[in-house]
Short mmCIF file of C-alpha atoms and ligand atoms in Angstrom, two decimals:
data_model
loop_
_atom_site.label_atom_id
_atom_site.label_comp_id
_atom_site.label_asym_id
_atom_site.label_seq_id
_atom_site.Cartn_x
_atom_site.Cartn_y
_atom_site.Cartn_z
CA MET A 421 2.58 35.72 7.54
CA THR A 422 3.36 36.66 3.97
CA GLN A 423 1.11 34.92 1.49
CA PRO A 424 3.17 32.59 -0.64
CA ARG A 425 3.05 33.39 -4.35
CA PHE A 426 1.87 30.85 -6.87
CA SER A 427 0.22 28.92 -4.08
CA SER A 428 -2.27 27.44 -6.45
CA ALA A 429 -2.56 24.22 -4.45
CA SER A 430 -3.41 25.98 -1.22
CA THR A 431 -7.17 25.72 -1.33
CA HIS A 432 -8.07 22.17 -2.25
CA THR A 433 -11.70 21.64 -1.43
CA MET A 434 -11.66 20.53 2.17
CA PRO A 435 -14.24 17.78 2.29
CA ASP A 436 -17.11 18.36 4.66
CA SER A 437 -16.51 16.22 7.73
CA THR A 438 -19.98 14.68 7.44
CA TRP A 439 -19.34 13.37 3.93
CA ARG A 440 -18.95 9.68 3.43
CA ASP A 441 -15.83 8.36 1.72
CA ASP A 442 -17.54 7.91 -1.65
CA THR A 443 -18.34 11.62 -1.67
CA ARG A 444 -14.91 12.60 -0.38
CA LEU A 445 -13.27 10.61 -3.17
CA THR A 446 -14.93 12.85 -5.74
CA HIS A 447 -13.57 16.00 -4.08
CA LEU A 448 -10.21 15.27 -2.45
CA GLY A 449 -7.31 17.25 -3.89
CA ARG A 450 -9.45 19.18 -6.36
CA ASP A 451 -9.36 22.97 -6.67
CA PRO A 452 -11.21 24.18 -9.80
CA ALA A 453 -11.25 27.82 -8.65
CA SER A 454 -7.46 28.00 -8.85
CA HIS A 455 -7.25 26.25 -12.22
CA ALA A 456 -9.56 28.07 -14.66
CA GLY A 457 -12.46 25.95 -13.44
CA ALA A 458 -10.88 22.71 -14.60
CA VAL A 459 -12.59 19.81 -12.84
CA ASN A 460 -9.30 17.98 -12.47
CA ILE A 461 -6.10 19.52 -11.25
CA PRO A 462 -3.85 19.99 -14.31
CA VAL A 463 -0.51 18.27 -14.80
CA TYR A 464 2.18 20.77 -13.81
CA ARG A 465 5.12 19.58 -15.85
CA SER A 466 7.63 21.99 -14.39
CA SER A 467 11.10 21.52 -13.02
CA THR A 468 11.30 25.26 -12.45
CA PHE A 469 8.93 27.86 -11.07
CA ILE A 470 9.68 31.49 -11.88
CA TRP A 471 9.89 33.69 -8.79
CA PRO A 472 8.04 36.97 -9.39
CA ASP A 473 10.26 38.87 -6.95
CA THR A 474 13.16 38.37 -4.59
CA SER A 475 10.93 37.89 -1.59
CA THR A 476 9.54 34.65 -3.04
CA LEU A 477 12.79 32.87 -2.34
CA GLU A 478 13.05 34.56 1.02
CA ASP A 479 9.55 33.35 1.91
CA TYR A 480 10.58 29.85 0.96
CA GLN A 481 13.75 30.00 2.98
CA HIS A 482 11.83 31.19 6.02
CA GLN A 483 8.71 29.09 5.68
CA GLY A 484 9.67 26.16 3.46
CA ALA A 485 9.67 23.79 6.42
CA ASP A 486 6.21 24.96 7.52
CA PRO A 487 3.67 22.30 6.50
CA ASN A 488 1.21 25.08 5.65
CA TYR A 489 3.55 26.77 3.21
CA ARG A 490 2.44 25.82 -0.29
CA GLY A 491 4.64 27.89 -2.55
CA HIS A 492 6.38 26.05 -5.37
CA ILE A 493 9.96 26.89 -5.98
CA TYR A 494 11.62 23.91 -7.64
CA GLY A 495 10.25 20.70 -9.06
CA ARG A 496 12.04 18.35 -6.70
CA ASN A 497 10.06 19.87 -3.83
CA GLY A 498 6.78 19.18 -5.58
CA ASN A 499 4.23 21.05 -7.67
CA PRO A 500 0.47 21.61 -7.44
CA THR A 501 -0.33 18.20 -8.96
CA THR A 502 1.89 16.23 -6.59
CA ALA A 503 0.65 18.28 -3.61
CA ALA A 504 -2.95 17.52 -4.52
CA PHE A 505 -2.25 13.79 -4.61
CA GLU A 506 -0.43 13.95 -1.26
CA ASP A 507 -3.32 15.81 0.35
CA ALA A 508 -5.98 13.55 -1.10
CA VAL A 509 -4.39 10.32 0.16
CA ALA A 510 -3.58 11.74 3.60
CA GLN A 511 -7.10 13.08 4.09
CA LEU A 512 -8.71 9.83 3.00
CA GLU A 513 -6.56 7.83 5.39
CA GLY A 514 -6.90 10.23 8.32
CA GLY A 515 -3.20 11.14 8.50
CA PHE A 516 -1.67 14.61 8.63
CA ARG A 517 0.08 14.98 5.27
CA GLY A 518 1.44 12.80 2.51
CA LEU A 519 4.73 12.64 0.66
CA ILE A 520 4.67 11.44 -2.93
CA MET A 521 7.36 8.91 -3.82
CA PRO A 522 8.46 7.35 -7.12
CA SER A 523 7.42 3.80 -6.07
CA GLY A 524 6.04 1.87 -3.16
CA LEU A 525 9.46 0.49 -2.38
CA ALA A 526 10.92 4.01 -2.37
CA ALA A 527 8.22 4.95 0.14
CA ILE A 528 9.34 2.10 2.41
CA VAL A 529 13.04 2.96 2.11
CA GLY A 530 12.50 6.71 2.46
CA ALA A 531 10.27 6.38 5.51
CA VAL A 532 12.58 3.94 7.31
CA LEU A 533 15.67 6.06 6.60
CA ALA A 534 13.80 9.13 7.83
CA VAL A 535 13.24 7.71 11.31
CA ALA A 536 16.00 5.12 11.89
CA GLN A 537 19.69 5.70 12.33
CA ALA A 538 22.89 3.74 12.87
CA GLY A 539 22.65 1.69 16.06
CA ASP A 540 18.87 1.27 15.83
CA HIS A 541 16.92 -1.96 15.78
CA ILE A 542 13.74 -2.63 13.79
CA LEU A 543 11.10 -5.31 14.37
CA VAL A 544 9.56 -6.45 11.09
CA THR A 545 6.62 -8.73 10.47
CA ASP A 546 7.81 -11.99 8.95
CA ASN A 547 5.12 -11.92 6.22
CA CYS A 548 6.17 -8.59 4.72
CA TYR A 549 6.61 -7.80 1.04
CA TRP A 550 9.63 -9.66 -0.31
CA HIS A 551 11.46 -6.62 -1.66
CA ALA A 552 11.02 -4.78 1.64
CA ARG A 553 12.70 -7.78 3.20
CA GLN A 554 15.64 -7.34 0.83
CA VAL A 555 16.03 -3.78 2.10
CA PHE A 556 16.00 -4.91 5.74
CA ASP A 557 18.41 -7.78 5.01
CA GLN A 558 20.74 -6.36 2.38
CA VAL A 559 20.77 -2.58 2.64
CA LEU A 560 20.08 -1.44 6.20
CA PRO A 561 22.81 -3.57 7.87
CA ARG A 562 25.38 -1.58 5.89
CA TYR A 563 24.09 1.54 7.64
CA GLY A 564 24.20 -0.03 11.11
CA ILE A 565 20.48 -0.83 11.38
CA ASP A 566 19.52 -4.33 12.60
CA THR A 567 16.31 -6.19 11.90
CA THR A 568 14.49 -8.98 13.75
CA TYR A 569 11.50 -10.68 12.10
CA PHE A 570 8.52 -11.46 14.31
CA ALA A 571 5.82 -14.06 13.69
CA PRO A 572 2.93 -12.12 12.11
CA MET A 573 0.33 -13.21 14.70
CA LEU A 574 2.52 -12.42 17.74
CA GLY A 575 0.54 -9.29 18.64
CA GLU A 576 1.48 -7.89 22.06
CA GLY A 577 4.05 -10.69 22.31
CA ILE A 578 6.43 -8.43 20.36
CA GLY A 579 7.11 -6.80 23.76
CA ALA A 580 9.56 -9.63 24.49
CA LEU A 581 11.53 -8.81 21.33
CA ILE A 582 11.84 -5.07 21.93
CA ARG A 583 15.34 -3.91 22.77
CA PRO A 584 16.42 -0.61 24.29
CA ASN A 585 17.40 0.52 20.77
CA THR A 586 14.21 -0.64 19.00
CA ARG A 587 13.13 2.42 17.07
CA LEU A 588 10.51 1.01 14.73
CA VAL A 589 7.96 -1.77 14.44
CA TYR A 590 7.10 -2.50 10.82
CA ALA A 591 3.80 -4.22 9.91
CA GLU A 592 1.99 -5.27 6.75
CA ALA A 593 -1.60 -6.30 7.40
CA PRO A 594 -2.50 -8.55 5.76
CA GLY A 595 0.92 -9.64 4.51
CA SER A 596 0.70 -9.77 0.74
CA SER A 597 1.91 -13.37 0.34
CA THR A 598 0.42 -15.37 3.25
CA PHE A 599 -2.34 -12.95 4.32
CA GLU A 600 -2.13 -13.13 8.13
CA VAL A 601 -3.81 -9.98 9.48
CA GLN A 602 -1.82 -8.38 12.26
CA ASP A 603 -3.42 -6.71 15.25
CA ILE A 604 -2.35 -3.14 14.48
CA PRO A 605 -3.74 -1.50 17.65
CA ALA A 606 -1.91 -4.13 19.79
CA LEU A 607 1.39 -3.54 17.93
CA ALA A 608 0.89 0.22 18.33
CA ARG A 609 0.30 -0.07 22.09
CA VAL A 610 3.46 -2.08 22.67
CA ALA A 611 5.61 -0.02 20.30
CA HIS A 612 4.52 3.25 21.87
CA ALA A 613 4.94 1.95 25.42
CA HIS A 614 8.61 1.37 24.55
CA GLY A 615 9.14 4.65 22.72
CA ALA A 616 9.13 3.03 19.28
CA LEU A 617 7.10 4.00 16.22
CA LEU A 618 4.67 1.85 14.26
CA MET A 619 4.95 1.87 10.47
CA LEU A 620 2.44 0.06 8.28
CA ASP A 621 2.48 -1.02 4.65
CA ASN A 622 -1.23 -0.39 4.00
CA THR A 623 -1.17 -1.22 0.30
CA TRP A 624 -3.64 -4.13 0.46
CA ALA A 625 -6.47 -2.32 2.24
CA THR A 626 -5.75 1.16 0.83
CA PRO A 627 -6.72 4.32 2.78
CA LEU A 628 -10.33 3.48 1.96
CA PHE A 629 -10.57 0.16 3.82
CA PHE A 630 -8.09 0.65 6.68
CA LYS A 631 -7.90 3.98 8.49
CA ALA A 632 -4.35 3.55 9.72
CA PHE A 633 -4.17 6.63 11.90
CA SER A 634 -7.20 5.83 14.00
CA HIS A 635 -5.57 2.48 14.85
CA GLY A 636 -2.32 3.92 16.19
CA VAL A 637 -0.09 3.92 13.10
CA ASP A 638 2.57 6.65 12.99
CA ILE A 639 3.69 6.22 9.38
CA SER A 640 1.69 4.53 6.64
CA ILE A 641 3.07 3.71 3.24
CA HIS A 642 1.28 2.73 0.04
CA ALA A 643 2.41 1.20 -3.19
CA ALA A 644 0.10 3.53 -5.13
CA THR A 645 1.23 1.50 -8.14
CA LYS A 646 -1.44 -1.00 -7.06
CA TYR A 647 -5.04 0.10 -6.27
CA LEU A 648 -4.58 3.87 -6.09
CA VAL A 649 -3.34 4.19 -9.66
CA GLY A 650 -5.41 1.08 -10.35
CA HIS A 651 -4.74 0.63 -14.08
CA SER A 652 -1.26 -0.99 -14.19
CA ASP A 653 0.15 2.03 -15.98
CA ALA A 654 2.35 3.89 -13.48
CA MET A 655 4.79 3.33 -10.64
CA LEU A 656 3.96 5.48 -7.62
CA GLY A 657 4.28 5.52 -3.84
CA VAL A 658 3.16 7.68 -0.96
CA ILE A 659 4.11 8.05 2.71
CA VAL A 660 1.50 9.42 5.10
CA THR A 661 2.52 10.52 8.60
CA THR A 662 1.18 11.97 11.81
CA GLU A 663 1.66 15.68 12.39
CA ALA A 664 4.45 14.97 14.87
CA LEU A 665 6.56 13.12 12.29
CA TYR A 666 5.78 15.01 9.11
CA ALA A 667 8.59 17.60 9.18
CA GLN A 668 11.21 14.97 9.95
CA VAL A 669 10.05 12.56 7.25
CA ARG A 670 9.58 15.26 4.65
CA GLY A 671 13.02 16.69 5.39
CA ALA A 672 14.66 13.30 5.00
CA VAL A 673 12.90 12.16 1.84
CA ARG A 674 13.40 15.49 0.12
CA HIS A 675 17.08 15.53 1.11
CA LEU A 676 17.36 12.04 -0.34
CA GLY A 677 16.07 13.49 -3.62
CA TYR A 678 12.81 11.55 -3.89
CA ILE A 679 9.99 12.99 -5.99
CA ALA A 680 7.51 11.60 -8.51
CA SER A 681 6.32 13.18 -11.74
CA ALA A 682 3.21 15.33 -12.09
CA ASP A 683 2.00 12.90 -14.78
CA ASP A 684 2.10 10.00 -12.36
CA ALA A 685 0.57 12.09 -9.57
CA TYR A 686 -2.26 12.87 -11.99
CA LEU A 687 -2.80 9.15 -12.66
CA GLY A 688 -2.89 8.60 -8.91
CA LEU A 689 -5.55 11.28 -8.49
CA ARG A 690 -7.56 9.91 -11.38
CA GLY A 691 -7.40 6.44 -9.86
CA LEU A 692 -8.73 7.77 -6.56
CA ARG A 693 -11.97 8.95 -8.20
CA THR A 694 -13.02 5.37 -8.92
CA LEU A 695 -11.24 3.67 -6.00
CA SER A 696 -14.43 2.84 -4.15
CA VAL A 697 -16.36 1.35 -7.09
CA ARG A 698 -13.32 -0.63 -8.22
CA LEU A 699 -12.57 -1.99 -4.76
CA ARG A 700 -16.18 -3.04 -4.15
CA GLN A 701 -16.10 -5.00 -7.41
CA HIS A 702 -12.69 -6.54 -6.63
CA GLU A 703 -14.04 -7.43 -3.18
CA ARG A 704 -17.21 -9.11 -4.47
CA SER A 705 -15.46 -11.09 -7.20
CA ALA A 706 -12.49 -12.12 -5.03
CA LEU A 707 -14.82 -13.44 -2.35
CA ALA A 708 -16.78 -15.40 -4.93
CA VAL A 709 -13.58 -16.91 -6.34
CA ALA A 710 -12.24 -17.65 -2.83
CA ARG A 711 -15.44 -19.46 -1.81
CA TRP A 712 -15.45 -21.40 -5.07
CA LEU A 713 -11.84 -22.49 -4.51
CA GLN A 714 -12.70 -23.63 -0.98
CA GLN A 715 -15.09 -26.20 -2.51
CA ARG A 716 -12.53 -27.64 -4.94
CA PRO A 717 -10.96 -31.03 -4.11
CA GLU A 718 -7.55 -29.86 -5.46
CA VAL A 719 -7.39 -26.99 -2.94
CA ALA A 720 -5.97 -27.52 0.56
CA GLN A 721 -6.56 -24.01 1.86
CA VAL A 722 -7.75 -20.53 0.96
CA LEU A 723 -6.06 -17.58 2.67
CA HIS A 724 -8.43 -14.63 2.44
CA PRO A 725 -8.78 -12.20 5.38
CA ALA A 726 -12.57 -12.08 5.04
CA LEU A 727 -12.89 -15.87 5.46
CA PRO A 728 -12.89 -17.32 8.98
CA GLU A 729 -9.98 -19.72 8.37
CA CYS A 730 -7.53 -16.88 7.66
CA PRO A 731 -5.25 -16.11 10.63
CA GLY A 732 -6.30 -12.73 12.00
CA HIS A 733 -9.83 -12.87 10.58
CA ASP A 734 -11.22 -11.54 13.91
CA VAL A 735 -8.90 -8.55 13.70
CA PHE A 736 -9.94 -8.07 10.09
CA LYS A 737 -13.64 -7.98 11.07
CA ARG A 738 -12.97 -5.59 13.93
CA ASP A 739 -10.69 -3.06 12.18
CA PHE A 740 -11.12 -3.18 8.38
CA LEU A 741 -13.89 -1.65 6.32
CA GLY A 742 -13.64 -4.06 3.40
CA SER A 743 -11.48 -6.61 1.64
CA THR A 744 -9.82 -6.29 -1.76
CA GLY A 745 -8.93 -8.52 -4.72
CA LEU A 746 -5.67 -10.14 -3.55
CA PHE A 747 -5.59 -13.44 -1.68
CA GLY A 748 -3.83 -16.79 -1.57
CA PHE A 749 -4.67 -20.42 -1.94
CA VAL A 750 -2.74 -23.66 -1.45
CA LEU A 751 -3.00 -26.55 -3.87
CA LYS A 752 -2.65 -29.98 -2.32
CA PRO A 753 0.94 -31.22 -2.86
CA ILE A 754 1.65 -31.83 -6.56
CA PRO A 755 4.95 -31.99 -8.45
CA GLN A 756 6.26 -28.58 -9.45
CA HIS A 757 5.91 -29.35 -13.17
CA LEU A 758 2.16 -29.61 -12.69
CA ALA A 759 2.11 -26.18 -11.11
CA LYS A 760 3.67 -24.98 -14.35
CA THR A 761 1.01 -26.81 -16.38
CA PHE A 762 -1.74 -25.25 -14.25
CA LEU A 763 -0.33 -21.71 -14.49
CA GLU A 764 0.34 -21.86 -18.21
CA SER A 765 -3.12 -23.24 -18.99
CA LEU A 766 -4.90 -20.20 -17.55
CA ARG A 767 -6.08 -17.58 -20.04
CA LEU A 768 -7.65 -14.83 -17.93
CA PHE A 769 -5.34 -15.10 -14.93
CA ALA A 770 -2.10 -13.91 -16.50
CA MET A 771 1.21 -14.59 -14.77
CA GLY A 772 2.74 -11.39 -13.52
CA ALA A 773 4.16 -9.47 -10.63
CA SER A 774 2.20 -6.62 -9.09
CA TRP A 775 -1.58 -6.43 -8.60
CA GLY A 776 -4.23 -3.78 -8.03
CA GLY A 777 -4.97 -3.14 -11.69
CA PHE A 778 -8.17 -3.95 -13.55
CA GLU A 779 -6.80 -7.29 -14.75
CA SER A 780 -6.57 -10.65 -13.05
CA LEU A 781 -3.15 -12.03 -12.23
CA ILE A 782 -1.69 -15.17 -10.67
CA ARG A 783 1.71 -16.21 -9.40
CA GLN A 784 3.23 -18.91 -7.30
CA GLN A 785 4.57 -17.68 -3.96
CA ILE A 786 7.51 -19.10 -2.08
CA PRO A 787 7.65 -16.89 0.97
CA PRO A 788 11.07 -16.60 2.63
CA ARG A 789 10.34 -16.87 6.33
CA ASP A 790 12.17 -16.95 9.65
CA HIS A 791 9.01 -18.34 11.27
CA PRO A 792 7.38 -20.92 8.97
CA SER A 793 3.70 -20.18 9.24
CA ALA A 794 1.90 -23.04 10.92
CA ALA A 795 -1.17 -21.52 9.38
CA VAL A 796 -0.20 -22.29 5.79
CA ALA A 797 -1.10 -25.87 4.78
CA PRO A 798 1.49 -28.07 3.04
CA GLY A 799 1.32 -27.77 -0.74
CA LEU A 800 1.93 -25.10 -3.33
CA LEU A 801 1.00 -21.53 -2.48
CA PHE A 802 -0.45 -19.29 -5.17
CA ARG A 803 -1.51 -15.68 -5.08
CA LEU A 804 -4.44 -14.40 -7.10
CA HIS A 805 -5.36 -10.88 -7.95
CA VAL A 806 -9.02 -10.95 -8.96
CA GLY A 807 -9.61 -8.20 -11.50
CA LEU A 808 -12.71 -6.61 -12.95
CA GLU A 809 -13.59 -9.33 -15.49
CA ALA A 810 -16.95 -11.12 -15.21
CA VAL A 811 -16.59 -13.52 -12.29
CA GLU A 812 -18.25 -16.36 -14.22
CA ASP A 813 -15.44 -16.14 -16.82
CA LEU A 814 -12.81 -16.14 -14.09
CA LEU A 815 -14.30 -19.25 -12.46
CA ALA A 816 -14.49 -21.02 -15.82
CA ASP A 817 -10.83 -20.22 -16.42
CA LEU A 818 -9.77 -21.60 -13.04
CA GLN A 819 -11.92 -24.68 -13.56
CA GLN A 820 -10.33 -25.54 -16.89
CA GLY A 821 -6.89 -24.90 -15.33
CA LEU A 822 -7.56 -27.23 -12.39
CA GLU A 823 -8.79 -29.89 -14.79
CA HIS A 824 -5.23 -30.16 -16.10
CA LEU A 825 -4.20 -31.63 -12.77
CA PRO A 826 -4.23 -35.42 -12.54
CA SER A 827 -6.77 -37.21 -10.43
CA PRO A 828 -4.45 -38.19 -7.52
CA CYS A 829 -4.65 -34.69 -6.22
CA LYS A 830 -8.43 -34.69 -6.56
CA THR A 831 -8.79 -36.86 -3.48
C1 PLP B 520 4.15 -3.77 -4.85
C2 PLP B 520 4.26 -3.61 -3.38
C3 PLP B 520 5.17 -2.71 -2.81
C4 PLP B 520 6.18 -1.95 -3.62
O1 PLP B 520 5.56 -1.07 -4.53
P1 PLP B 520 6.28 -0.67 -5.89
O2 PLP B 520 5.47 0.49 -6.37
O3 PLP B 520 6.24 -1.86 -6.76
O4 PLP B 520 7.69 -0.28 -5.54
C5 PLP B 520 5.18 -2.58 -1.44
N1 PLP B 520 4.35 -3.28 -0.66
C6 PLP B 520 3.46 -4.16 -1.17
C7 PLP B 520 2.56 -4.89 -0.24
C8 PLP B 520 3.40 -4.36 -2.54
O5 PLP B 520 2.54 -5.25 -3.03
#
C-alpha cells in the first residue's frame, strides 16, 4: 500500500494496554515526533492541504474510505488536530474510531441519519435530552422515520415495542433531566436479537466512566461541549462507532458536510488531559451536595444515580465507573413564583443551560414525557451542575436560597 503523504496524524502514541485511564489520558492523541517535539498536537487551521504530486489525490481516491488512511486532502474531511481528538475519545471509550462533529446535537442527528432511512422505526428512551426529542418529533417524521418513546426503566420489556422495521434503539443513561439509569446491556441484547442497533448518548458519564462498547453499544455520541471540553468555551460533539459501522457513519456524516474546527478539536484534547481530576472533584462535591439536600425539609427527593433511591441505581453500580456533577432534586410543592425567588437568590449556582464546565449551574426542569415517571415525586424539579467551587461555599449558597422559602414547605 502506498504510504499516504502528509500523514502526520498516523502515529499517535498508542497507549500501552496495561495503562490505567489516568495514564492513557495524558497520552491519547499525542504525537510529538511528528510535530517538532511539541507536547500537544498543534492546531491545523487549514481548509486546504497542498498535494505534493498527482498520486496524492489518486491515493485518496483509492484509499480515502479505508479507516487506516490518514492523508489530509481537504479541511472538511478533517486535519491532524481533529483526527487526534477522534482517536483519543474512541480509544478511551473502547470504540473503533470517532467522528468529530460541530455540536452534541449534530452528533445525534448525524449518527441517526447515517443508520436510519425512510420507513424505519426508532425506539427512544422517554427521558432523553429535550433537543434530541425535538429532532425525533419534528424533523425525522418529514423523512419518513417514526419514533416511539419507551419508559426509561423498561429494560428487556422493549422487546414488545420492537416492530419489523425497528432499526435503532436510542438510550441516554442516565437521562439528563430525570436521571433514570437504563440497563444498557439488556437494551443491547434485545435490540441485537431483532437486528436493530443500540445508540447511546453517553454525555453524562463520558468515555471515562462508562465504557459503552463493552456493554453492547453500537454507536455512542457525546456532547463534548460538556465535560470533554470542560470549560464552557466551545461547542463540540463526537460520534464513536464499532468497526462494523464506522465506514457507513463516516460516509454519511461527511456527505452531510459535518466537521468541527481544529481550534475546537484542540480545546477538546486539552480538556481530556484533566478529565479524570475534574470528574473526580465534580463527583465528590455533587455527592456531598446531594446528600445534604436529602436532609433538607424543603426537598422531596434527590435524583442522583449514585444514591440508592435513584431508579436504576443497581445498574449504575454494576456498569458505571463513577458519577459526575449533574443531578436532580425535587422541591416539595410550592407556587411557581417561589421557585423564581429561590433561583434568583442563588449566587454561586448561576441559571443557565448546559453543564460540564468548571462552574456550578442550576435550572428548573419540566420534562416532556409520554410516560410520566412514577419515580419523580410531586413538586418542582431542578437540575444542578455542581462545579469545582469549594463545596462548603456551594452548600452555604443553597442554604441561603432555601431560606427564602416560606415555612409551610418546611414541614
Ligand atoms: C448538551 C447535550 C447535548 C447536545 O450537545 P450540544 O453540544 O449542546 O449540541 C446532547 N445530549 C445531552 C445529554 C446534553 O446534555
